[in-house]
Tab-separated table of C-alpha atoms in Angstrom:
chain	number	residue	atom	x	y	z
S	12	UNK	CA	-20.599	18.520	0.173
S	13	UNK	CA	-20.574	16.239	3.207
S	14	UNK	CA	-19.978	12.532	2.781
S	15	UNK	CA	-20.846	10.241	5.666
S	16	UNK	CA	-19.583	6.825	6.666
S	17	UNK	CA	-22.148	4.154	7.470
S	18	UNK	CA	-23.345	5.253	10.894
S	19	UNK	CA	-23.357	8.897	9.980
S	20	UNK	CA	-19.762	9.779	10.879
S	21	UNK	CA	-18.614	12.319	8.306
S	22	UNK	CA	-16.046	11.284	5.698
S	23	UNK	CA	-13.500	14.079	5.577
S	24	UNK	CA	-11.542	13.956	2.341
S	25	UNK	CA	-8.483	15.853	3.734
S	26	UNK	CA	-8.513	19.556	3.013
S	27	UNK	CA	-6.085	19.115	0.160
S	28	UNK	CA	-8.796	18.180	-2.332
S	29	UNK	CA	-10.649	21.438	-1.686
S	30	UNK	CA	-7.486	23.427	-1.939
S	31	UNK	CA	-6.565	21.531	-5.068
S	32	UNK	CA	-9.824	22.670	-6.614
S	33	UNK	CA	-9.002	26.202	-5.518
S	34	UNK	CA	-5.565	26.102	-7.083
S	35	UNK	CA	-6.995	24.717	-10.310
S	36	UNK	CA	-9.740	27.328	-10.509
S	37	UNK	CA	-7.978	30.423	-9.323
S	38	UNK	CA	-4.554	30.075	-10.776
S	39	UNK	CA	-4.729	27.504	-13.537
S	40	UNK	CA	-1.018	27.175	-12.981
S	41	UNK	CA	-0.001	23.573	-13.156
S	42	UNK	CA	-1.030	20.307	-11.579
S	43	UNK	CA	-2.276	19.249	-8.189
S	44	UNK	CA	0.315	18.052	-5.698
S	45	UNK	CA	-1.100	14.533	-5.932
S	46	UNK	CA	-0.697	14.479	-9.704
S	47	UNK	CA	2.865	15.734	-9.438
S	48	UNK	CA	3.708	13.000	-6.917
S	49	UNK	CA	2.102	10.293	-9.045
S	50	UNK	CA	3.976	11.426	-12.157
S	51	UNK	CA	7.234	11.587	-10.234
S	52	UNK	CA	6.640	8.094	-8.832
S	53	UNK	CA	6.163	6.839	-12.389
S	54	UNK	CA	9.456	8.487	-13.357
S	55	UNK	CA	11.239	6.907	-10.371
S	56	UNK	CA	9.760	3.510	-11.243
S	57	UNK	CA	10.687	3.735	-14.947
S	58	UNK	CA	14.241	4.684	-14.013
S	59	UNK	CA	14.586	1.978	-11.353
S	60	UNK	CA	15.200	4.570	-8.617
S	61	UNK	CA	12.315	3.738	-6.263
S	62	UNK	CA	9.017	1.847	-6.110
S	63	UNK	CA	6.417	4.094	-4.464
S	64	UNK	CA	2.661	3.892	-5.056
S	65	UNK	CA	-0.417	5.730	-3.866
S	66	UNK	CA	-2.709	3.333	-2.024
S	67	UNK	CA	-6.192	2.838	-3.465
S	68	UNK	CA	-9.083	4.328	-1.466
S	69	UNK	CA	-10.514	1.566	0.757
S	70	UNK	CA	-14.044	0.659	-0.340
S	71	UNK	CA	-16.593	-1.760	1.136
S	72	UNK	CA	-18.241	-3.497	-1.825
S	73	UNK	CA	-21.821	-4.630	-1.206
S	74	UNK	CA	-23.262	-5.389	-4.642
S	75	UNK	CA	-21.774	-6.210	-8.045
S	76	UNK	CA	-23.574	-6.753	-11.362
S	77	UNK	CA	-22.034	-9.145	-13.876
S	78	UNK	CA	-23.420	-8.240	-17.299
S	79	UNK	CA	-22.560	-10.599	-20.159
S	80	UNK	CA	-19.698	-9.399	-22.370
S	81	UNK	CA	-19.181	-6.264	-20.274
S	82	UNK	CA	-17.219	-5.115	-17.271
S	83	UNK	CA	-18.389	-6.162	-13.822
S	84	UNK	CA	-20.207	-3.144	-12.391
S	85	UNK	CA	-20.157	-2.327	-8.692
S	86	UNK	CA	-23.642	-0.991	-7.923
S	87	UNK	CA	-23.410	-0.536	-4.162
S	88	UNK	CA	-20.303	0.294	-2.170
S	89	UNK	CA	-19.238	2.581	0.668
S	90	UNK	CA	-16.118	4.468	1.648
S	91	UNK	CA	-14.162	2.920	4.518
S	92	UNK	CA	-11.990	4.872	6.918
S	93	UNK	CA	-8.330	4.452	5.913
S	94	UNK	CA	-5.870	3.392	8.610
S	95	UNK	CA	-2.633	4.415	6.906
S	96	UNK	CA	-1.151	7.281	4.931
S	97	UNK	CA	-1.630	7.562	1.165
S	98	UNK	CA	1.873	6.654	-0.051
S	99	UNK	CA	4.469	4.035	0.734
S	100	UNK	CA	7.248	2.132	-0.957
S	101	UNK	CA	10.978	1.505	-1.092
S	102	UNK	CA	13.933	3.780	-1.889
S	103	UNK	CA	17.590	2.785	-1.404
S	104	UNK	CA	16.449	-0.243	0.572
S	105	UNK	CA	14.556	1.972	3.050
S	106	UNK	CA	10.844	1.715	3.771
S	107	UNK	CA	9.333	5.116	2.891
S	108	UNK	CA	5.930	6.281	4.152
S	109	UNK	CA	4.292	9.677	3.753
S	110	UNK	CA	1.251	11.809	3.156
S	111	UNK	CA	0.936	14.970	1.067
S	112	UNK	CA	-0.759	18.166	2.231
S	113	UNK	CA	-1.477	21.540	0.698
S	114	UNK	CA	-2.358	24.800	2.408
S	115	UNK	CA	-3.421	28.216	1.113
S	116	UNK	CA	-2.146	29.740	4.331
S	117	UNK	CA	0.901	31.967	3.689
S	118	UNK	CA	2.739	31.867	6.997
S	119	UNK	CA	1.762	28.649	8.771
S	120	UNK	CA	0.520	25.095	8.274
S	121	UNK	CA	-2.750	24.352	10.129
S	122	UNK	CA	-2.716	21.012	11.941
S	123	UNK	CA	-6.342	20.266	11.015
S	124	UNK	CA	-4.985	19.181	7.614
S	125	UNK	CA	-3.659	16.060	9.340
S	126	UNK	CA	-5.695	13.139	10.672
S	127	UNK	CA	-4.972	11.163	13.813
S	128	UNK	CA	-4.733	7.797	11.987
S	129	UNK	CA	-1.985	9.261	9.786
S	130	UNK	CA	0.043	10.317	12.838
S	131	UNK	CA	-0.466	6.963	14.577
S	132	UNK	CA	0.495	5.032	11.462
S	133	UNK	CA	3.673	7.072	10.890
S	134	UNK	CA	4.686	6.654	14.537
S	135	UNK	CA	4.345	2.868	14.233
S	136	UNK	CA	6.338	2.816	10.978
S	137	UNK	CA	9.201	4.855	12.433
S	138	UNK	CA	9.133	2.722	15.574
S	139	UNK	CA	10.039	-0.384	13.521
S	140	UNK	CA	12.708	1.340	11.426
S	141	UNK	CA	10.786	2.991	8.598
S	142	UNK	CA	11.255	6.510	7.247
S	143	UNK	CA	8.203	8.767	7.697
S	144	UNK	CA	7.589	12.309	6.495
S	145	UNK	CA	5.048	14.761	5.122
S	146	UNK	CA	5.197	16.565	1.810
S	147	UNK	CA	3.777	20.023	2.577
S	148	UNK	CA	3.008	22.619	-0.101
S	149	UNK	CA	2.277	26.294	0.387
S	150	UNK	CA	0.120	27.163	-2.619
S	151	UNK	CA	-0.636	30.856	-2.124
S	152	UNK	CA	2.773	32.276	-2.815
S	153	UNK	CA	3.581	33.327	-6.356
S	154	UNK	CA	6.000	30.437	-6.631
S	155	UNK	CA	4.476	27.584	-4.697
S	156	UNK	CA	6.947	26.027	-2.259
S	157	UNK	CA	6.967	22.353	-1.353
S	158	UNK	CA	8.868	20.784	1.554
S	159	UNK	CA	9.737	17.308	2.741
S	160	UNK	CA	9.290	17.505	6.517
S	161	UNK	CA	10.460	14.610	8.740
S	162	UNK	CA	7.419	13.287	10.606
S	163	UNK	CA	9.113	13.611	14.005
S	164	UNK	CA	8.782	17.422	13.838
S	165	UNK	CA	5.084	17.163	13.087
S	166	UNK	CA	4.590	14.736	16.006
S	167	UNK	CA	5.912	17.353	18.444
S	168	UNK	CA	3.284	19.882	17.394
S	169	UNK	CA	0.544	17.274	17.087
S	170	UNK	CA	1.132	15.938	20.598
S	171	UNK	CA	1.167	19.496	21.942
S	172	UNK	CA	-2.227	20.504	20.504
S	173	UNK	CA	-3.916	20.500	23.898
S	174	UNK	CA	-1.356	23.080	24.997
S	175	UNK	CA	-2.276	25.367	22.177
S	176	UNK	CA	-0.482	24.324	18.974
S	177	UNK	CA	-3.058	24.632	16.221
S	178	UNK	CA	-0.569	25.251	13.437
S	179	UNK	CA	3.142	25.176	12.600
S	180	UNK	CA	4.929	28.338	11.511
S	181	UNK	CA	6.216	28.186	7.953
S	182	UNK	CA	9.612	29.399	9.180
S	183	UNK	CA	9.923	26.304	11.349
S	184	UNK	CA	9.138	24.028	8.383
S	185	UNK	CA	11.623	25.912	6.190
S	186	UNK	CA	14.338	25.490	8.814
S	187	UNK	CA	13.671	21.829	9.614
S	188	UNK	CA	12.308	20.559	6.307
S	189	UNK	CA	13.882	20.182	2.868
S	190	UNK	CA	12.751	22.371	-0.021
S	191	UNK	CA	11.899	20.368	-3.138
S	192	UNK	CA	13.218	22.030	-6.303
S	193	UNK	CA	10.901	22.517	-9.302
S	194	UNK	CA	11.972	20.498	-12.311
S	195	UNK	CA	10.659	19.113	-15.541
S	196	UNK	CA	11.477	15.466	-15.053
S	197	UNK	CA	10.456	14.367	-12.544
S	198	UNK	CA	8.139	17.304	-12.012
S	199	UNK	CA	8.508	17.011	-8.199
S	200	UNK	CA	11.924	15.481	-7.385
S	201	UNK	CA	11.005	14.871	-3.760
S	202	UNK	CA	13.390	11.940	-3.401
S	203	UNK	CA	16.335	14.345	-3.734
S	204	UNK	CA	15.058	16.017	-0.571
S	205	UNK	CA	14.446	12.615	1.057
S	206	UNK	CA	17.968	11.552	0.129
S	207	UNK	CA	19.385	14.611	1.890
S	208	UNK	CA	17.192	13.835	4.910
S	209	UNK	CA	18.605	10.275	4.982
S	210	UNK	CA	22.180	11.574	4.658
S	211	UNK	CA	21.555	13.943	7.581
S	212	UNK	CA	20.065	11.022	9.535
S	213	UNK	CA	17.250	13.480	10.281
S	214	UNK	CA	14.169	11.253	10.531
Q	10	UNK	CA	-18.453	-16.520	-12.639
Q	11	UNK	CA	-16.406	-14.339	-14.969
Q	12	UNK	CA	-15.777	-10.700	-14.121
Q	13	UNK	CA	-14.545	-8.422	-16.901
Q	14	UNK	CA	-12.576	-5.198	-16.852
Q	15	UNK	CA	-13.878	-2.293	-18.906
Q	16	UNK	CA	-12.969	-3.371	-22.424
Q	17	UNK	CA	-13.932	-6.963	-21.808
Q	18	UNK	CA	-10.600	-8.254	-20.471
Q	19	UNK	CA	-11.437	-10.840	-17.826
Q	20	UNK	CA	-10.785	-9.998	-14.196
Q	21	UNK	CA	-9.092	-13.052	-12.706
Q	22	UNK	CA	-9.413	-13.066	-8.954
Q	23	UNK	CA	-6.343	-15.285	-8.397
Q	24	UNK	CA	-7.161	-18.943	-7.919
Q	25	UNK	CA	-6.824	-18.624	-4.178
Q	26	UNK	CA	-10.382	-17.391	-3.700
Q	27	UNK	CA	-11.802	-20.505	-5.332
Q	28	UNK	CA	-9.511	-22.725	-3.368
Q	29	UNK	CA	-10.366	-20.837	-0.236
Q	30	UNK	CA	-14.009	-21.679	-0.782
Q	31	UNK	CA	-13.009	-25.289	-1.348
Q	32	UNK	CA	-11.051	-25.456	1.886
Q	33	UNK	CA	-13.907	-23.872	3.811
Q	34	UNK	CA	-16.487	-26.256	2.364
Q	35	UNK	CA	-14.621	-29.528	2.390
Q	36	UNK	CA	-12.686	-29.330	5.578
Q	37	UNK	CA	-14.226	-26.576	7.681
Q	38	UNK	CA	-10.862	-26.469	9.374
Q	39	UNK	CA	-9.880	-22.931	10.060
Q	40	UNK	CA	-9.496	-19.701	8.213
Q	41	UNK	CA	-8.452	-18.651	4.764
Q	42	UNK	CA	-4.797	-17.778	4.263
Q	43	UNK	CA	-5.736	-14.135	3.736
Q	44	UNK	CA	-7.585	-13.994	7.055
Q	45	UNK	CA	-4.663	-15.591	8.849
Q	46	UNK	CA	-2.248	-13.045	7.374
Q	47	UNK	CA	-4.525	-10.123	8.254
Q	48	UNK	CA	-4.910	-11.329	11.850
Q	49	UNK	CA	-1.168	-11.881	12.151
Q	50	UNK	CA	-0.509	-8.390	10.770
Q	51	UNK	CA	-2.827	-6.984	13.437
Q	52	UNK	CA	-0.876	-8.922	16.081
Q	53	UNK	CA	2.445	-7.606	14.722
Q	54	UNK	CA	1.079	-4.052	14.688
Q	55	UNK	CA	-0.334	-4.252	18.223
Q	56	UNK	CA	2.985	-5.578	19.493
Q	57	UNK	CA	5.075	-2.998	17.607
Q	58	UNK	CA	6.908	-5.709	15.652
Q	59	UNK	CA	6.001	-4.687	12.101
Q	60	UNK	CA	3.596	-2.496	10.121
Q	61	UNK	CA	2.229	-4.529	7.216
Q	62	UNK	CA	-1.134	-3.948	5.520
Q	63	UNK	CA	-3.130	-5.503	2.719
Q	64	UNK	CA	-3.687	-2.958	-0.027
Q	65	UNK	CA	-7.290	-2.079	-0.869
Q	66	UNK	CA	-8.618	-3.353	-4.216
Q	67	UNK	CA	-8.231	-0.556	-6.767
Q	68	UNK	CA	-11.628	0.728	-7.894
Q	69	UNK	CA	-12.606	3.310	-10.511
Q	70	UNK	CA	-15.490	5.286	-8.995
Q	71	UNK	CA	-17.931	6.727	-11.550
Q	72	UNK	CA	-21.003	7.758	-9.538
Q	73	UNK	CA	-21.698	8.519	-5.882
Q	74	UNK	CA	-25.015	9.339	-4.208
Q	75	UNK	CA	-25.010	11.638	-1.190
Q	76	UNK	CA	-28.206	10.978	0.753
Q	77	UNK	CA	-28.945	13.329	3.658
Q	78	UNK	CA	-28.025	11.915	7.074
Q	79	UNK	CA	-26.679	8.677	5.578
Q	80	UNK	CA	-23.453	7.282	4.252
Q	81	UNK	CA	-22.297	8.313	0.791
Q	82	UNK	CA	-23.226	5.447	-1.527
Q	83	UNK	CA	-21.130	4.525	-4.532
Q	84	UNK	CA	-23.641	3.505	-7.228
Q	85	UNK	CA	-21.310	2.914	-10.172
Q	86	UNK	CA	-17.728	1.730	-10.016
Q	87	UNK	CA	-15.431	-0.743	-11.782
Q	88	UNK	CA	-12.513	-2.944	-10.842
Q	89	UNK	CA	-9.136	-1.663	-11.989
Q	90	UNK	CA	-6.159	-3.871	-12.754
Q	91	UNK	CA	-3.742	-3.784	-9.813
Q	92	UNK	CA	-0.091	-3.043	-10.538
Q	93	UNK	CA	1.436	-4.323	-7.313
Q	94	UNK	CA	1.223	-7.257	-4.927
Q	95	UNK	CA	-1.365	-7.370	-2.144
Q	96	UNK	CA	0.848	-6.769	0.900
Q	97	UNK	CA	3.649	-4.437	1.845
Q	98	UNK	CA	5.122	-2.778	4.891
Q	99	UNK	CA	8.119	-2.490	7.177
Q	100	UNK	CA	9.831	-5.018	9.453
Q	101	UNK	CA	13.162	-4.395	11.209
Q	102	UNK	CA	13.679	-1.329	9.028
Q	103	UNK	CA	13.358	-3.418	5.852
Q	104	UNK	CA	10.807	-2.840	3.130
Q	105	UNK	CA	8.741	-6.036	2.863
Q	106	UNK	CA	6.595	-6.913	-0.182
Q	107	UNK	CA	4.715	-10.126	-0.903
Q	108	UNK	CA	1.700	-11.932	-2.238
Q	109	UNK	CA	-0.080	-14.977	-0.814
Q	110	UNK	CA	-1.097	-18.033	-2.841
Q	111	UNK	CA	-2.894	-21.271	-2.115
Q	112	UNK	CA	-2.941	-24.475	-4.125
Q	113	UNK	CA	-4.889	-27.713	-3.797
Q	114	UNK	CA	-2.134	-29.454	-5.727
Q	115	UNK	CA	-0.284	-31.962	-3.523
Q	116	UNK	CA	3.135	-32.138	-5.141
Q	117	UNK	CA	3.694	-28.905	-7.044
Q	118	UNK	CA	2.733	-25.235	-7.250
Q	119	UNK	CA	1.224	-24.224	-10.630
Q	120	UNK	CA	2.652	-20.957	-11.970
Q	121	UNK	CA	-0.744	-19.834	-13.284
Q	122	UNK	CA	-1.506	-18.776	-9.708
Q	123	UNK	CA	0.885	-15.874	-10.238
Q	124	UNK	CA	0.282	-12.803	-12.411
Q	125	UNK	CA	2.871	-11.022	-14.489
Q	126	UNK	CA	2.346	-7.631	-12.782
Q	127	UNK	CA	3.149	-9.293	-9.425
Q	128	UNK	CA	6.449	-10.624	-10.770
Q	129	UNK	CA	7.380	-7.305	-12.388
Q	130	UNK	CA	6.541	-5.374	-9.233
Q	131	UNK	CA	8.581	-7.698	-6.983
Q	132	UNK	CA	11.552	-7.491	-9.364
Q	133	UNK	CA	11.475	-3.673	-9.196
Q	134	UNK	CA	11.217	-3.723	-5.388
Q	135	UNK	CA	14.174	-6.072	-4.992
Q	136	UNK	CA	16.145	-4.037	-7.516
Q	137	UNK	CA	15.992	-0.974	-5.215
Q	138	UNK	CA	16.779	-2.888	-2.025
Q	139	UNK	CA	13.430	-4.251	-0.884
Q	140	UNK	CA	12.669	-7.768	0.369
Q	141	UNK	CA	10.240	-9.732	-1.820
Q	142	UNK	CA	8.690	-13.157	-1.308
Q	143	UNK	CA	5.607	-15.300	-1.737
Q	144	UNK	CA	3.635	-17.006	0.993
Q	145	UNK	CA	2.587	-20.320	-0.549
Q	146	UNK	CA	0.165	-22.732	1.101
Q	147	UNK	CA	-0.523	-26.349	0.169
Q	148	UNK	CA	-4.086	-26.903	1.333
Q	149	UNK	CA	-4.757	-30.529	0.384
Q	150	UNK	CA	-2.550	-32.225	2.890
Q	151	UNK	CA	-4.061	-33.243	6.211
Q	152	UNK	CA	-1.981	-30.593	7.921
Q	153	UNK	CA	-1.805	-27.674	5.538
Q	154	UNK	CA	1.758	-26.454	5.022
Q	155	UNK	CA	2.668	-22.827	4.415
Q	156	UNK	CA	6.047	-21.554	3.191
Q	157	UNK	CA	7.773	-18.223	2.841
Q	158	UNK	CA	9.569	-18.485	-0.503
Q	159	UNK	CA	12.085	-15.786	-1.552
Q	160	UNK	CA	10.828	-14.226	-4.791
Q	161	UNK	CA	14.133	-14.830	-6.590
Q	162	UNK	CA	13.399	-18.570	-6.753
Q	163	UNK	CA	9.989	-17.928	-8.274
Q	164	UNK	CA	11.519	-15.560	-10.882
Q	165	UNK	CA	13.744	-18.368	-12.168
Q	166	UNK	CA	10.764	-20.598	-12.915
Q	167	UNK	CA	8.619	-17.743	-14.179
Q	168	UNK	CA	11.270	-16.570	-16.653
Q	169	UNK	CA	11.719	-20.146	-17.841
Q	170	UNK	CA	8.050	-20.773	-18.678
Q	171	UNK	CA	8.637	-20.703	-22.415
Q	172	UNK	CA	11.094	-23.549	-21.909
Q	173	UNK	CA	8.503	-25.656	-20.208
Q	174	UNK	CA	8.189	-24.694	-16.522
Q	175	UNK	CA	4.498	-24.673	-15.770
Q	176	UNK	CA	4.844	-25.431	-12.086
Q	177	UNK	CA	7.363	-25.696	-9.258
Q	178	UNK	CA	7.868	-28.973	-7.440
Q	179	UNK	CA	6.869	-28.847	-3.802
Q	180	UNK	CA	10.209	-30.427	-2.873
Q	181	UNK	CA	12.012	-27.446	-4.348
Q	182	UNK	CA	9.889	-25.003	-2.313
Q	183	UNK	CA	10.463	-27.061	0.845
Q	184	UNK	CA	14.211	-26.981	0.288
Q	185	UNK	CA	14.503	-23.295	-0.633
Q	186	UNK	CA	11.608	-21.807	1.327
Q	187	UNK	CA	10.935	-21.471	5.047
Q	188	UNK	CA	8.134	-23.451	6.679
Q	189	UNK	CA	5.839	-21.279	8.782
Q	190	UNK	CA	4.931	-22.981	12.080
Q	191	UNK	CA	1.266	-23.150	13.179
Q	192	UNK	CA	0.580	-21.153	16.299
Q	193	UNK	CA	-2.229	-19.538	18.218
Q	194	UNK	CA	-0.927	-15.991	18.417
Q	195	UNK	CA	-0.172	-14.879	15.811
Q	196	UNK	CA	-2.029	-17.600	13.942
Q	197	UNK	CA	0.492	-17.461	11.062
Q	198	UNK	CA	3.878	-16.307	12.426
Q	199	UNK	CA	5.299	-15.718	8.946
Q	200	UNK	CA	7.718	-13.049	10.130
Q	201	UNK	CA	9.677	-15.709	12.035
Q	202	UNK	CA	10.306	-17.339	8.660
Q	203	UNK	CA	11.091	-13.964	7.084
Q	204	UNK	CA	13.496	-13.204	9.907
Q	205	UNK	CA	15.368	-16.440	9.198
Q	206	UNK	CA	15.424	-15.557	5.491
Q	207	UNK	CA	16.950	-12.149	6.350
Q	208	UNK	CA	19.520	-13.780	8.649
Q	209	UNK	CA	20.473	-16.164	5.833
Q	210	UNK	CA	20.692	-13.177	3.463
Q	211	UNK	CA	18.593	-15.363	1.151
Q	212	UNK	CA	16.471	-12.862	-0.762
């Protein structure tokens, strides 16, 4: 299903949503990565560990109906191109900014999962002292593996695409990223991995 | 015009939008506070000084039409209650979080301009090391005055509402806040005031 922006430019809803559907249909094992992050953020908020929220999808509202004694109903609106990543917030006084990606690929992470505005935004954030990373999940393996990968490693591959990088080997991400353990509460304790990244000054 | 959430709870679009209209109609002098902040944020981004964005309004999408060769059209959607402030980002490595308010009142700032979820969110952010404040503009005076006010001062009045605080005297905000100078570029150099606040460790 292709969605287009006004003007006809296609709206690409990052591959993760397709792969999410896949993982729901084919395995029926557990939640989407986005759900796990949202639940974990709620846990971190409730326990006063961090304040991190998913940004709402930007929408251009054109028409709203105001029925009496009922909710205002938006009757015409369009998707706008986002200019940032999906998540940001504060942890241990640090500005945290990231996006989450899933791949079915077993041995590498294809760069087409990432969008240019996400790279540009993360570069600007890091440039003024923020902490930027990607949460990358490999979904095909029996036990799905999820890594926190400092954005600087992704930049190197991204900027080298013209010279042939179309994907990043999983081995590289394993060696330079931080594996997130599987837990019950929070379901995806990604801030433990981020904490280690901060301790290593590796961002 | 009253907008309601699903369930009939009224959607209150912070008083600023009404007052904005007022200031546009009666004076025709210049932009709304929100526009000035957005333009200044663009200036700060372009000059690699800070990355601060206004969050999109949260919307619950119910129905979308996908016409061929045209933009996807949202045909049914509803406003959701936000749980954060409107602005956040990173400046000098610090997590920055704030909301912007305008009042026509000449001598005090009425607390009803602020919503409980904004206070709760700012308290959580500060609790984990973030920097929280309000940008407050007095629009009635010949030369409108705009202050950066550390959130901690607002909390004191907010938490004391049951004991009678319904507003904060302008004098108090002048003495404990930071006046934002009027400039051409950026039009509202609020980060100069924030920088002074950080230097004073007054947040």
